[in-house]
């Protein structure tokens, strides 16, 4: 296992991981996704979970676009042309999230829309002891404000599956040649019935966590669950938390397992979304399965060392700085270093010293004259 320590830098560095694969006939977008954008308010540095009837003080706080914005930002920072369809409130929170994604991250919001008189969903996240507790509030957007009926052409799309429902755009996009990567949330019905995930039949890959995978398959271990899932989807990827991740390609029988990177977690918000983004990027770049798993795990590990979901997603400069740093750490396991040697040809030169923290953002600072 690679050991890392200290803080990490943040600066945008443009790397196109698909440069050698692009042709004039390509779709305009690398990845399309749709979902709900939240305003996330994150408190960190809590010693314990909040206790009823008391007041807790946090040593750190940040604000950022959350929800589906976590994955959209992670994809864009990895150099993928990303298009997002989402509803935004016409309040200050909605304006902030729109500007942060479109202007700050270069995400295409042409399929998105602003909903009049609809306030933005909000999540307050409290991080402590490597875990988090969240409280959310929001309303469904008005029925006259549906998601776009037809998704834009893209190499890939990320779909969040909902038990018992179908999303028309998933089947349509799959028929048009878009590669669909699916994740899933907690099944509030308690049925955990794979047949209820009807759109799974259109997906190339399914990326649940270990608990979700075992509940859906009835398997007694996550690795067995991954094998069982290949009866429903060609590629199953199961995240194992501190143990890393395990994947099975049912088309070839190939398996891969990569251990996690040891980090000190500040805030785990959005780490699963960052993992999916890293895996999607590696897949579109035609990397070997084990390299895709390793890269996804690395991006997720770097993300938990910062505030928030979208703001903590690493870019190529941060990945490069990490790689330069871990090679200088004494007593590093040679095998662990070789696991990430495939990054050498991709990473930009980094001139900024390690460590360098990004500024912690908030909303509404006055501009200096």
Short mmCIF file of C-alpha atoms in Angstrom, two decimals, residues 47 72 93 123 126 134 150 154 159 164 180 194 212 272 303 309-310 317 319 324 355-356 359:
data_model
loop_
_atom_site.label_atom_id
_atom_site.label_comp_id
_atom_site.label_asym_id
_atom_site.label_seq_id
_atom_site.Cartn_x
_atom_site.Cartn_y
_atom_site.Cartn_z
CA UNK A 47 -14.47 16.04 17.56
CA UNK A 72 -19.64 16.41 -13.15
CA UNK A 93 -27.65 29.49 -4.23
CA UNK A 123 -27.34 19.68 2.21
CA UNK A 126 -20.83 17.25 9.21
CA UNK A 134 -25.92 14.86 6.47
CA UNK A 150 -33.21 13.51 -25.51
CA UNK A 154 -21.74 11.54 -25.88
CA UNK A 159 -26.80 7.06 -14.76
CA UNK A 164 -38.78 0.40 -9.96
CA UNK A 180 -23.66 3.72 -19.88
CA UNK A 194 -32.05 -6.46 -9.15
CA UNK A 212 -25.24 -2.54 -1.95
CA UNK A 272 -17.78 7.63 -4.46
CA UNK A 303 -10.56 13.90 -2.75
CA UNK A 309 -17.49 16.82 -3.01
CA UNK A 310 -17.02 18.94 -6.13
CA UNK A 317 -1.81 18.93 -11.45
CA UNK A 319 -2.37 13.93 -9.30
CA UNK A 324 6.15 13.20 -7.44
CA UNK A 355 2.08 21.00 0.06
CA UNK A 356 -0.13 23.87 -1.09
CA UNK A 359 -8.48 28.47 -0.37
#
